[in-house]
RNA sequence: GCCGCUAUCGUCCAGGGGACUAGGACGCCGCCCUCUCAUGGCGGAAACCGGGGUUCGAAUCCCCGUAGCGGUACCA
């Protein structure tokens, strides 16, 4: 089995593209086949080297590797011209100066459901001859047979007047030359498939489909994946939050969680498995179980899944990732007491950063907890902590429990003022853990500053 | 407009003629745990797009309608 992932570098790699890459990768790894990476950059206007870099970078972050490539489609222009000329010579294609208006006029005359047929001219863009009768049937591995009647198909333009080839031609030739056995891509390409199949058949007839050993290359099998949409059912875009792989990374998601989540969009293991390691995904993934319905990208479920991965991760590993994410070091103790409270790497600093860089400013928190009884409770807590026999979590807990008991109040009446005093905010890791982490000296200093505050 | 794809809880995935009183997960609601936020545990609400047909029997098969999406570029 040889599959391919063929993004066009017209922007960052979006979630939909990442899912297509993942499915191809899963399929190749499951079957012990090869994955070819091809960059579809035949549109020089819109393709940039920066975008190519970004796509490669995104795939690397996702830890999806490939076995061949990246092959730049633009580098194959020579082969494309040769193949194009062969089709022209064999009479499967012709030059035409017909414009979009001409096509419209043709349909007005012959009916809206009649495909455009042009007259061969000496110059102009190159169109493929679509047979007058019959139909091209796409045997889609996911959707079954889809029949496209030739009368409905326009003679597609396969090359510009300057001889540079267009997408539907380049794809067909490249898939053929690369010996691709399974074309797995988004459903938006289903309608393009008959055109590509027609190019492939014309290419065979023109005799340009022979591999080195002279054998005819079999036509690839096709599988069209359901499309991915935003939460509102519309096409994915920036409005939907993290829509590109880079944005997912910056939002603090883990690549393994993203892989797991993306695999669940348009595919299910068959039983009720939700959390699956990449190894398990590889083992269980099959095209037969891919759904036909479009799916929506729902970030809340990704967040939950990401949280599961974070909680299940060894402390050292999580620390390493958070340190790389934040660019800080020496975070292990803070990470340890935050692990069960965060869902993404990005959640860590807002939760626990104040333990490292000092309390944050939150006037409303001070107003609510550091006035009246709160101040008094804080003073008691200070005294208790100053005299605590030991300053580990248990020692701190004991000392503070005594304060709660002594004041005969609900625990929060002591703990919240304390939390605001040492972190500045009402949200933090556990209070005993936080205080133990700070140590006696720093804790008392922060309490004193809070007490002196207003 | 034309051509095509799709249609099960708010979302994702099961179920593919009788096992459906339609299952699991996220989210939501409630309870428990609890120092905040979380985590964890328990419970709950929540769906077969509409209409015909086939059949003893339809979420499941067929047709029509509707809706969503895609294609219809000298874009990919």
Short mmCIF file of C-alpha atoms (C1' of nucleotides) in Angstrom, two decimals:
data_model
loop_
_atom_site.label_atom_id
_atom_site.label_comp_id
_atom_site.label_asym_id
_atom_site.label_seq_id
_atom_site.Cartn_x
_atom_site.Cartn_y
_atom_site.Cartn_z
CA UNK A 1 0.00 0.00 0.00
CA UNK A 2 1.23 3.42 -0.93
CA UNK A 3 -0.71 6.44 0.20
CA UNK A 4 0.03 10.12 0.01
CA UNK A 5 -0.69 13.36 1.76
CA UNK A 6 -0.70 16.24 -0.70
CA UNK A 7 -1.39 19.62 0.88
CA UNK A 8 -1.19 22.84 -1.05
CA UNK A 9 0.96 25.47 0.63
CA UNK A 10 -1.51 28.32 0.44
CA UNK A 11 -1.57 28.84 4.19
CA UNK A 12 -0.98 27.11 7.50
CA UNK A 13 -1.96 23.46 7.85
CA UNK A 14 -5.54 23.45 9.04
CA UNK A 15 -7.21 20.91 11.23
CA UNK A 16 -8.94 19.35 8.26
CA UNK A 17 -5.63 18.87 6.49
CA UNK A 18 -4.07 17.51 9.67
CA UNK A 19 -6.87 14.98 9.95
CA UNK A 20 -6.33 13.90 6.33
CA UNK A 21 -2.61 13.55 7.03
CA UNK A 22 -3.34 11.54 10.16
CA UNK A 23 -5.72 9.14 8.41
CA UNK A 24 -3.20 8.51 5.64
CA UNK A 25 -0.45 8.01 8.18
CA UNK A 26 -2.56 5.65 10.30
CA UNK A 27 -3.47 3.68 7.21
CA UNK A 28 0.13 3.37 6.06
CA UNK A 29 1.40 2.40 9.49
CA UNK A 30 -1.45 -0.03 10.01
CA UNK A 31 -0.82 -1.77 6.72
CA UNK A 32 2.95 -1.51 6.78
CA UNK A 33 2.78 0.63 3.65
CA UNK A 34 4.45 3.88 2.67
CA UNK A 35 3.32 7.46 2.99
CA UNK A 36 4.43 9.91 0.33
CA UNK A 37 4.41 13.62 1.10
CA UNK A 38 3.77 15.83 -1.89
CA UNK A 39 3.44 19.58 -1.93
CA UNK A 40 0.91 20.79 -4.47
CA UNK A 41 2.42 24.11 -5.38
CA UNK A 42 1.45 24.43 -9.02
CA UNK A 43 -0.27 27.72 -8.24
CA UNK A 44 2.80 29.91 -7.98
CA UNK A 45 0.65 32.91 -7.09
CA UNK A 46 -0.55 31.45 -3.85
CA UNK A 47 2.18 29.04 -2.84
CA UNK A 48 5.08 30.26 -0.72
CA UNK A 49 8.18 28.58 0.73
CA UNK A 50 7.16 29.88 4.16
CA UNK A 51 3.90 27.98 3.91
CA UNK A 52 5.75 24.82 2.91
CA UNK A 53 7.92 25.21 6.00
CA UNK A 54 4.87 25.72 8.13
CA UNK A 55 3.25 22.54 6.87
CA UNK A 56 6.41 20.51 7.45
CA UNK A 57 6.69 22.03 10.88
CA UNK A 58 3.08 21.17 11.70
CA UNK A 59 3.53 17.55 10.61
CA UNK A 60 6.68 17.25 12.66
CA UNK A 61 4.94 18.63 15.72
CA UNK A 62 2.14 16.13 15.24
CA UNK A 63 4.85 13.47 14.96
CA UNK A 64 3.53 12.23 11.65
CA UNK A 65 6.48 11.07 9.60
CA UNK A 66 6.58 10.19 5.93
CA UNK A 67 8.57 7.73 3.87
CA UNK A 68 9.10 9.70 0.66
CA UNK A 69 9.29 13.35 -0.16
CA UNK A 70 8.47 16.04 0.26
CA UNK A 71 8.05 16.06 -3.50
CA UNK A 72 7.45 19.52 -4.85
CA UNK A 73 4.89 19.35 -7.60
CA UNK A 74 6.48 22.39 -9.21
CA UNK A 75 9.70 20.42 -9.63
CA UNK A 76 7.87 17.99 -11.87
CA UNK A 77 6.88 20.56 -14.49
CA UNK A 78 9.00 18.84 -17.13
CA UNK A 79 7.26 15.52 -16.66
CA UNK A 80 3.91 17.27 -16.67
CA UNK A 81 4.60 18.96 -20.00
CA UNK A 82 5.74 15.71 -21.50
CA UNK A 83 2.57 13.95 -20.34
CA UNK A 84 0.45 16.83 -21.55
CA UNK A 85 2.04 16.69 -25.00
CA UNK A 86 1.41 12.96 -25.15
CA UNK A 87 -2.28 13.51 -24.50
CA UNK A 88 -2.39 16.24 -27.12
CA UNK A 89 -0.62 13.98 -29.62
CA UNK A 90 -2.96 11.09 -28.90
CA UNK A 91 -5.96 13.31 -29.47
CA UNK A 92 -7.20 13.07 -25.89
CA UNK A 93 -6.77 16.78 -25.33
CA UNK A 94 -7.05 19.91 -27.40
CA UNK A 95 -6.25 23.58 -27.26
CA UNK A 96 -9.10 26.04 -26.87
CA UNK A 97 -9.56 29.72 -26.20
CA UNK A 98 -13.06 29.23 -24.85
CA UNK A 99 -13.80 31.51 -21.92
CA UNK A 100 -16.12 31.11 -18.97
CA UNK A 101 -18.63 33.14 -20.98
CA UNK A 102 -18.38 30.70 -23.86
CA UNK A 103 -19.08 27.84 -21.51
CA UNK A 104 -22.12 29.67 -20.15
CA UNK A 105 -23.38 30.34 -23.64
CA UNK A 106 -22.90 26.70 -24.55
CA UNK A 107 -25.05 25.64 -21.63
CA UNK A 108 -27.70 28.20 -22.52
CA UNK A 109 -27.90 26.63 -25.95
CA UNK A 110 -27.62 22.96 -25.01
CA UNK A 111 -29.07 22.87 -21.53
CA UNK A 112 -27.71 23.62 -18.08
CA UNK A 113 -26.96 19.97 -17.43
CA UNK A 114 -24.85 19.50 -20.56
CA UNK A 115 -21.11 19.50 -20.17
CA UNK A 116 -19.16 21.97 -22.28
CA UNK A 117 -17.49 20.66 -25.43
CA UNK A 118 -15.06 22.99 -27.21
CA UNK A 119 -13.69 23.17 -30.72
CA UNK A 120 -9.97 22.40 -31.13
CA UNK A 121 -7.94 25.51 -31.95
CA UNK A 122 -4.28 26.10 -32.72
CA UNK A 123 -3.56 27.81 -29.42
CA UNK A 124 -5.03 28.43 -26.01
CA UNK A 125 -5.56 26.51 -22.82
CA UNK A 126 -5.60 22.73 -22.99
CA UNK A 127 -8.85 20.90 -22.37
CA UNK A 128 -9.31 17.18 -21.92
CA UNK A 129 -11.74 15.42 -24.25
CA UNK A 130 -14.51 13.89 -22.18
CA UNK A 131 -16.20 10.99 -23.99
CA UNK A 132 -19.63 11.88 -25.40
CA UNK A 133 -21.37 8.87 -23.89
CA UNK A 134 -21.05 6.66 -20.92
CA UNK A 135 -20.05 7.46 -17.40
CA UNK A 136 -17.10 7.33 -15.06
CA UNK A 137 -17.79 5.42 -11.90
CA UNK A 138 -15.77 6.20 -8.82
CA UNK A 139 -15.50 3.10 -6.64
CA UNK A 140 -15.10 4.93 -3.40
CA UNK A 141 -13.92 2.81 -0.49
CA UNK A 142 -15.98 4.87 1.92
CA UNK A 143 -19.02 5.87 -0.11
CA UNK A 144 -19.48 3.02 -2.51
CA UNK A 145 -20.04 3.64 -6.21
CA UNK A 146 -20.65 7.15 -7.41
CA UNK A 147 -21.59 7.53 -11.03
CA UNK A 148 -20.73 10.61 -13.08
CA UNK A 149 -22.42 10.74 -16.49
CA UNK A 150 -20.06 12.10 -19.10
CA UNK A 151 -22.74 14.30 -20.68
CA UNK A 152 -22.79 16.37 -17.48
CA UNK A 153 -19.04 16.87 -17.36
CA UNK A 154 -17.37 19.89 -18.95
CA UNK A 155 -14.19 19.22 -20.91
CA UNK A 156 -11.91 20.26 -18.06
CA UNK A 157 -9.06 22.69 -18.56
CA UNK A 158 -5.93 20.74 -17.67
CA UNK A 159 -3.25 23.29 -18.60
CA UNK A 160 -2.98 27.03 -19.01
CA UNK A 161 -2.24 28.63 -22.37
CA UNK A 162 1.41 28.92 -21.32
CA UNK A 163 1.60 25.16 -20.95
CA UNK A 164 1.74 25.03 -17.17
CA UNK A 165 -0.55 22.29 -15.91
CA UNK A 166 -3.51 22.56 -13.57
CA UNK A 167 -4.36 20.67 -10.44
CA UNK A 168 -6.57 17.91 -11.81
CA UNK A 169 -3.95 16.98 -14.34
CA UNK A 170 -0.90 17.24 -12.12
CA UNK A 171 -2.52 15.18 -9.37
CA UNK A 172 -3.44 12.37 -11.71
CA UNK A 173 0.02 12.18 -13.27
CA UNK A 174 1.78 12.46 -9.93
CA UNK A 175 -0.32 9.77 -8.29
CA UNK A 176 0.34 7.55 -11.27
CA UNK A 177 4.09 8.12 -11.32
CA UNK A 178 4.39 7.69 -7.57
CA UNK A 179 2.59 4.37 -7.74
CA UNK A 180 -0.04 5.49 -5.28
CA UNK A 181 -2.44 2.65 -4.50
CA UNK A 182 -4.93 4.50 -2.28
CA UNK A 183 -5.89 8.14 -2.64
CA UNK A 184 -7.35 9.18 0.70
CA UNK A 185 -8.43 12.81 0.83
CA UNK A 186 -11.28 15.17 1.69
CA UNK A 187 -14.72 14.82 0.21
CA UNK A 188 -14.31 18.13 -1.56
CA UNK A 189 -12.31 16.15 -4.11
CA UNK A 190 -14.99 13.60 -4.90
CA UNK A 191 -16.33 15.69 -7.77
CA UNK A 192 -12.80 16.07 -9.11
CA UNK A 193 -12.19 12.36 -9.18
CA UNK A 194 -13.90 11.57 -12.50
CA UNK A 195 -11.75 14.22 -14.17
CA UNK A 196 -8.63 12.67 -12.70
CA UNK A 197 -9.77 9.20 -13.68
CA UNK A 198 -10.36 10.44 -17.23
CA UNK A 199 -6.85 11.92 -17.30
CA UNK A 200 -5.50 8.61 -16.02
CA UNK A 201 -7.31 6.66 -18.69
CA UNK A 202 -6.14 9.02 -21.41
CA UNK A 203 -2.61 8.73 -20.05
CA UNK A 204 -2.81 4.95 -20.22
CA UNK A 205 -4.08 5.08 -23.74
CA UNK A 206 -1.28 7.43 -24.67
CA UNK A 207 1.13 4.92 -23.18
CA UNK A 208 2.73 7.15 -20.61
CA UNK A 209 1.81 5.07 -17.60
CA UNK A 210 4.56 2.53 -17.79
CA UNK A 211 6.93 2.16 -14.91
CA UNK A 212 10.63 1.42 -15.56
CA UNK A 213 10.01 -2.28 -15.89
CA UNK A 214 7.44 -1.64 -18.59
CA UNK A 215 4.45 -2.78 -16.60
CA UNK A 216 1.23 -0.84 -16.58
CA UNK A 217 0.63 0.94 -13.29
CA UNK A 218 -2.74 0.05 -11.77
CA UNK A 219 -5.20 2.88 -11.17
CA UNK A 220 -5.36 3.99 -7.55
CA UNK A 221 -8.32 3.22 -5.30
CA UNK A 222 -10.12 6.24 -3.86
CA UNK A 223 -11.50 7.01 -0.43
CA UNK A 224 -13.10 10.36 0.32
CA UNK A 225 -13.18 11.50 3.90
CA UNK A 226 -16.07 13.50 5.32
CA UNK A 227 -15.27 17.18 5.67
CA UNK A 228 -14.54 18.96 8.93
CA UNK A 229 -16.53 22.03 9.91
CA UNK A 230 -16.49 24.57 12.70
CA UNK A 231 -18.82 24.30 15.72
CA UNK A 232 -21.45 26.26 13.79
CA UNK A 233 -21.41 23.86 10.86
CA UNK A 234 -19.68 26.39 8.66
CA UNK A 235 -16.32 26.02 7.04
CA UNK A 236 -13.47 26.14 9.55
CA UNK A 237 -11.85 29.55 9.88
CA UNK A 238 -10.05 31.83 12.32
CA UNK A 239 -13.35 32.75 13.90
CA UNK A 240 -13.52 29.27 15.34
CA UNK A 241 -10.53 29.68 17.61
CA UNK A 242 -7.66 27.31 17.06
CA UNK A 243 -8.10 26.24 13.45
CA UNK A 244 -4.52 25.53 12.46
CA UNK A 245 -2.06 23.05 13.90
CA UNK A 246 0.20 25.88 15.04
CA UNK A 247 -2.66 27.46 16.95
CA UNK A 248 -3.39 24.14 18.63
CA UNK A 249 0.22 23.91 19.72
CA UNK A 250 0.22 27.47 21.00
CA UNK A 251 -2.99 26.80 22.89
CA UNK A 252 -1.11 24.16 24.89
CA UNK A 253 -2.49 20.98 23.40
CA UNK A 254 -0.43 17.80 23.31
CA UNK A 255 0.28 16.22 19.92
CA UNK A 256 -0.81 12.80 21.13
CA UNK A 257 -4.10 14.22 22.36
CA UNK A 258 -4.63 16.01 19.07
CA UNK A 259 -3.99 12.81 17.18
CA UNK A 260 -6.43 10.94 19.38
CA UNK A 261 -9.09 13.62 19.02
CA UNK A 262 -8.68 14.03 15.27
CA UNK A 263 -8.91 10.27 14.81
CA UNK A 264 -12.34 10.40 16.43
CA UNK A 265 -13.60 12.87 13.86
CA UNK A 266 -14.99 10.75 11.09
CA UNK A 267 -13.88 7.45 12.53
CA UNK A 268 -14.78 5.23 15.46
CA UNK A 269 -13.13 2.05 16.67
CA UNK A 270 -16.47 0.26 16.64
CA UNK A 271 -16.74 -0.31 20.35
CA UNK A 272 -17.00 2.66 22.68
CA UNK A 273 -13.30 3.38 22.95
CA UNK A 274 -12.53 7.08 23.21
CA UNK A 275 -9.11 7.44 24.76
CA UNK A 276 -6.72 5.56 22.51
CA UNK A 277 -2.96 5.68 22.35
CA UNK A 278 -1.40 6.22 18.97
CA UNK A 279 -0.29 2.58 18.97
CA UNK A 280 -3.87 1.54 19.49
CA UNK A 281 -5.07 3.86 16.76
CA UNK A 282 -2.61 2.35 14.33
CA UNK A 283 -3.69 -1.12 15.27
CA UNK A 284 -7.40 -0.46 15.00
CA UNK A 285 -7.67 2.01 12.14
CA UNK A 286 -9.39 0.83 8.97
CA UNK A 287 -11.03 2.67 6.10
CA UNK A 288 -14.13 0.49 6.46
CA UNK A 289 -14.96 2.20 9.72
CA UNK A 290 -14.66 5.74 8.42
CA UNK A 291 -17.95 7.62 8.63
CA UNK A 292 -19.63 9.33 5.71
CA UNK A 293 -21.03 12.30 7.62
CA UNK A 294 -19.29 15.61 7.95
CA UNK A 295 -18.01 16.26 11.48
CA UNK A 296 -17.68 19.41 13.54
CA UNK A 297 -14.53 20.38 15.35
CA UNK A 298 -15.45 20.73 19.03
CA UNK A 299 -12.69 22.20 21.12
CA UNK A 300 -14.30 21.37 24.47
CA UNK A 301 -13.87 17.66 23.85
CA UNK A 302 -10.27 18.19 22.79
CA UNK A 303 -9.71 20.08 26.06
CA UNK A 304 -11.13 17.20 28.05
CA UNK A 305 -9.04 14.65 26.17
CA UNK A 306 -5.94 16.78 26.57
CA UNK A 307 -6.62 16.91 30.30
CA UNK A 308 -6.79 13.14 30.40
CA UNK A 309 -3.40 12.91 28.74
CA UNK A 310 -1.91 15.50 31.09
CA UNK A 311 -3.18 13.71 34.18
CA UNK A 312 -1.88 10.40 32.91
CA UNK A 313 1.58 11.68 32.14
CA UNK A 314 4.64 11.01 34.35
CA UNK A 315 5.55 14.15 36.31
CA UNK A 316 9.00 14.45 34.77
CA UNK A 317 7.60 14.31 31.27
CA UNK A 318 4.88 16.85 31.96
CA UNK A 319 7.40 19.14 33.60
CA UNK A 320 9.67 18.93 30.59
CA UNK A 321 6.80 19.89 28.29
CA UNK A 322 5.60 22.74 30.44
CA UNK A 323 9.12 24.10 30.79
CA UNK A 324 9.52 24.04 27.05
CA UNK A 325 6.11 25.62 26.59
CA UNK A 326 6.69 28.43 29.08
CA UNK A 327 10.41 28.85 28.52
CA UNK A 328 11.01 28.60 32.27
CA UNK A 329 12.94 26.13 34.37
CA UNK A 330 12.73 24.55 37.80
CA UNK A 331 9.00 24.06 37.58
CA UNK A 332 8.68 20.48 38.76
CA UNK A 333 7.23 21.14 42.22
CA UNK A 334 4.72 23.62 40.88
CA UNK A 335 3.78 21.23 38.09
CA UNK A 336 3.28 18.43 40.58
CA UNK A 337 0.66 20.35 42.51
CA UNK A 338 -1.02 21.63 39.33
CA UNK A 339 -1.19 18.45 37.26
CA UNK A 340 -4.73 17.45 38.14
CA UNK A 341 -6.05 20.98 37.73
CA UNK A 342 -4.98 21.89 34.23
CA UNK A 343 -6.29 20.84 30.84
CA UNK A 344 -3.61 22.34 28.61
CA UNK A 345 0.02 23.36 28.95
CA UNK A 346 -1.19 26.93 28.67
CA UNK A 347 -3.33 26.54 31.79
CA UNK A 348 -0.31 26.06 34.00
CA UNK A 349 1.12 29.53 34.28
CA UNK A 350 -2.11 31.40 35.05
CA UNK A 351 -2.77 28.85 37.78
CA UNK A 352 0.63 28.52 39.39
CA UNK A 353 2.80 31.32 37.99
CA UNK A 354 2.16 33.46 41.03
CA UNK A 355 3.94 30.92 43.22
CA UNK A 356 7.06 31.56 41.21
CA UNK A 357 6.91 35.20 40.17
CA UNK A 358 4.99 36.59 43.12
CA UNK A 359 1.34 37.47 43.70
CA UNK A 360 -0.74 38.88 40.87
CA UNK A 361 -2.86 42.02 41.11
CA UNK A 362 -6.52 41.34 41.69
CA UNK A 363 -8.19 44.19 43.59
CA UNK A 364 -11.56 42.51 43.68
CA UNK A 365 -10.08 39.41 45.30
CA UNK A 366 -8.44 41.56 48.00
CA UNK A 367 -11.64 43.46 48.49
CA UNK A 368 -13.60 40.28 48.97
CA UNK A 369 -11.20 38.33 51.22
CA UNK A 370 -8.71 40.67 52.84
CA UNK A 371 -11.03 42.94 54.79
CA UNK A 372 -12.59 42.56 58.23
CA UNK A 373 -12.73 38.91 59.33
CA UNK A 374 -10.54 37.89 56.46
CA UNK A 375 -7.71 40.07 57.75
CA UNK A 376 -8.11 38.70 61.23
CA UNK A 377 -8.10 35.15 59.94
CA UNK A 378 -4.98 35.89 57.94
CA UNK A 379 -3.24 37.24 61.02
CA UNK A 380 -4.11 34.06 62.93
CA UNK A 381 -2.89 31.96 60.02
CA UNK A 382 0.37 33.87 60.01
CA UNK A 383 0.96 33.15 63.64
CA UNK A 384 0.12 29.49 63.20
CA UNK A 385 2.43 29.12 60.21
CA UNK A 386 5.23 30.96 61.97
CA UNK A 387 5.02 28.41 64.76
CA UNK A 388 4.30 25.31 62.70
CA UNK A 389 6.41 22.36 63.81
CA UNK A 390 7.07 21.28 60.25
CA UNK A 391 6.49 23.04 56.95
CA UNK A 392 5.64 20.21 54.64
CA UNK A 393 2.11 19.75 53.35
CA UNK A 394 1.00 17.80 56.38
CA UNK A 395 2.56 20.27 58.81
CA UNK A 396 1.00 23.25 57.08
CA UNK A 397 -2.36 21.49 56.96
CA UNK A 398 -2.27 20.75 60.66
CA UNK A 399 -1.34 24.27 61.62
CA UNK A 400 -4.08 25.78 59.48
CA UNK A 401 -6.72 23.30 60.59
CA UNK A 402 -6.05 24.51 64.13
CA UNK A 403 -6.75 28.06 63.04
CA UNK A 404 -10.04 27.03 61.46
CA UNK A 405 -11.00 25.25 64.62
CA UNK A 406 -9.90 28.07 66.85
CA UNK A 407 -11.93 30.64 64.94
CA UNK A 408 -14.89 28.28 64.62
CA UNK A 409 -15.49 29.23 60.97
CA UNK A 410 -15.84 27.40 57.72
CA UNK A 411 -12.46 26.35 56.32
CA UNK A 412 -12.78 28.70 53.39
CA UNK A 413 -12.93 31.71 55.72
CA UNK A 414 -9.32 31.02 56.55
CA UNK A 415 -8.05 29.48 53.35
CA UNK A 416 -9.34 32.03 50.89
CA UNK A 417 -7.78 35.07 52.60
CA UNK A 418 -4.57 33.08 52.77
CA UNK A 419 -4.76 32.16 49.11
CA UNK A 420 -5.30 35.78 48.11
CA UNK A 421 -2.42 36.84 50.36
CA UNK A 422 0.10 34.47 48.84
CA UNK A 423 -1.04 34.35 45.21
CA UNK A 424 -3.06 37.52 44.79
CA UNK A 425 -5.95 35.57 43.36
CA UNK A 426 -8.76 33.27 44.37
CA UNK A 427 -7.63 30.45 42.11
CA UNK A 428 -4.47 28.45 42.72
CA UNK A 429 -3.24 24.93 43.36
CA UNK A 430 -4.12 23.48 46.76
CA UNK A 431 -3.37 25.92 49.54
CA UNK A 432 -1.35 23.54 51.73
CA UNK A 433 0.69 22.43 48.76
CA UNK A 434 1.25 25.97 47.61
CA UNK A 435 2.41 27.14 51.02
CA UNK A 436 4.69 24.16 51.49
CA UNK A 437 6.18 24.89 48.09
CA UNK A 438 6.86 28.52 48.94
CA UNK A 439 8.47 27.65 52.25
CA UNK A 440 8.06 29.37 55.55
CA UNK A 441 10.14 32.45 54.88
CA UNK A 442 8.51 33.37 51.56
CA UNK A 443 5.04 32.56 52.84
CA UNK A 444 5.38 34.80 55.86
CA UNK A 445 6.85 37.59 53.73
CA UNK A 446 3.86 37.45 51.38
CA UNK A 447 1.40 37.41 54.25
CA UNK A 448 3.09 40.41 55.83
CA UNK A 449 2.95 42.31 52.61
CA UNK A 450 -0.73 41.50 52.23
CA UNK A 451 -1.40 42.54 55.78
CA UNK A 452 0.46 45.81 55.25
CA UNK A 453 -1.29 46.24 51.92
CA UNK A 454 -4.07 48.69 52.70
"C1'" G B 1 -28.90 26.95 -12.15
"C1'" C B 2 -26.44 22.17 -13.02
"C1'" C B 3 -23.74 17.74 -11.05
"C1'" G B 4 -22.62 15.10 -6.64
"C1'" C B 5 -22.25 13.74 -1.33
"C1'" U B 6 -24.63 13.58 3.45
"C1'" A B 7 -28.82 13.28 7.13
"C1'" U B 8 -29.25 9.14 14.93
"C1'" C B 9 -28.98 13.29 21.55
"C1'" G B 10 -26.28 20.44 21.39
"C1'" U B 11 -21.38 17.77 19.51
"C1'" C B 12 -18.48 13.15 18.14
"C1'" C B 13 -18.96 7.95 17.50
"C1'" A B 14 -22.12 3.09 17.83
"C1'" G B 15 -26.40 0.52 15.97
"C1'" G B 16 -26.92 -1.50 8.84
"C1'" G B 17 -34.46 -5.48 8.84
"C1'" G B 18 -36.73 -8.32 14.89
"C1'" A B 19 -31.70 -8.39 20.35
"C1'" C B 20 -34.01 -0.49 20.50
"C1'" U B 21 -37.37 0.79 26.32
"C1'" A B 22 -31.83 3.46 20.47
"C1'" G B 23 -25.79 2.54 23.42
"C1'" G B 24 -20.90 5.15 24.78
"C1'" A B 25 -18.03 9.79 25.12
"C1'" C B 26 -17.78 15.40 25.48
"C1'" G B 27 -20.85 19.20 27.13
"C1'" C B 28 -25.12 20.36 30.36
"C1'" C B 29 -28.05 19.60 35.14
"C1'" G B 30 -28.21 17.35 40.20
"C1'" C B 31 -25.82 14.81 44.33
"C1'" C B 32 -21.24 13.13 46.86
"C1'" C B 33 -15.96 14.51 47.78
"C1'" U B 34 -13.82 19.47 48.77
"C1'" C B 35 -9.56 25.17 50.93
"C1'" U B 36 -10.43 27.98 45.39
"C1'" C B 37 -10.20 25.79 40.70
"C1'" A B 38 -10.10 21.14 39.18
"C1'" U B 39 -10.03 15.85 39.54
"C1'" G B 40 -12.77 11.56 40.99
"C1'" G B 41 -17.57 8.88 42.06
"C1'" C B 42 -22.91 8.42 41.42
"C1'" G B 43 -27.48 9.85 39.01
"C1'" G B 44 -30.41 12.66 35.23
"C1'" A B 45 -32.28 15.34 30.88
"C1'" A B 46 -31.21 14.89 25.75
"C1'" A B 47 -31.74 12.11 19.04
"C1'" C B 48 -33.54 8.24 14.59
"C1'" C B 49 -35.11 15.54 9.23
"C1'" G B 50 -40.38 15.15 6.79
"C1'" G B 51 -43.64 12.24 3.65
"C1'" G B 52 -44.63 7.96 0.95
"C1'" G B 53 -43.39 2.84 -0.17
"C1'" U B 54 -41.33 -2.47 0.54
"C1'" U B 55 -42.06 -5.93 4.72
"C1'" C B 56 -45.49 -9.85 9.44
"C1'" G B 57 -41.84 -6.14 11.24
"C1'" A B 58 -37.99 -0.09 9.22
"C1'" A B 59 -33.42 4.14 12.87
"C1'" U B 60 -31.79 0.32 9.34
"C1'" C B 61 -33.93 -1.01 2.39
"C1'" C B 62 -36.31 2.09 -1.90
"C1'" C B 63 -38.53 6.75 -3.79
"C1'" C B 64 -39.80 11.89 -3.25
"C1'" G B 65 -39.21 16.33 -0.57
"C1'" U B 66 -36.32 19.42 2.59
"C1'" A B 67 -31.79 20.98 4.65
"C1'" G B 68 -26.47 21.16 5.02
"C1'" C B 69 -22.06 20.66 2.41
"C1'" G B 70 -18.90 20.07 -1.93
"C1'" G B 71 -17.83 20.68 -7.18
"C1'" U B 72 -19.08 23.55 -11.26
"C1'" A B 73 -11.61 28.54 -12.15
"C1'" C B 74 -6.42 29.19 -17.70
"C1'" C B 75 -7.28 27.84 -7.91
"C1'" A B 76 -5.83 23.67 -5.10
#
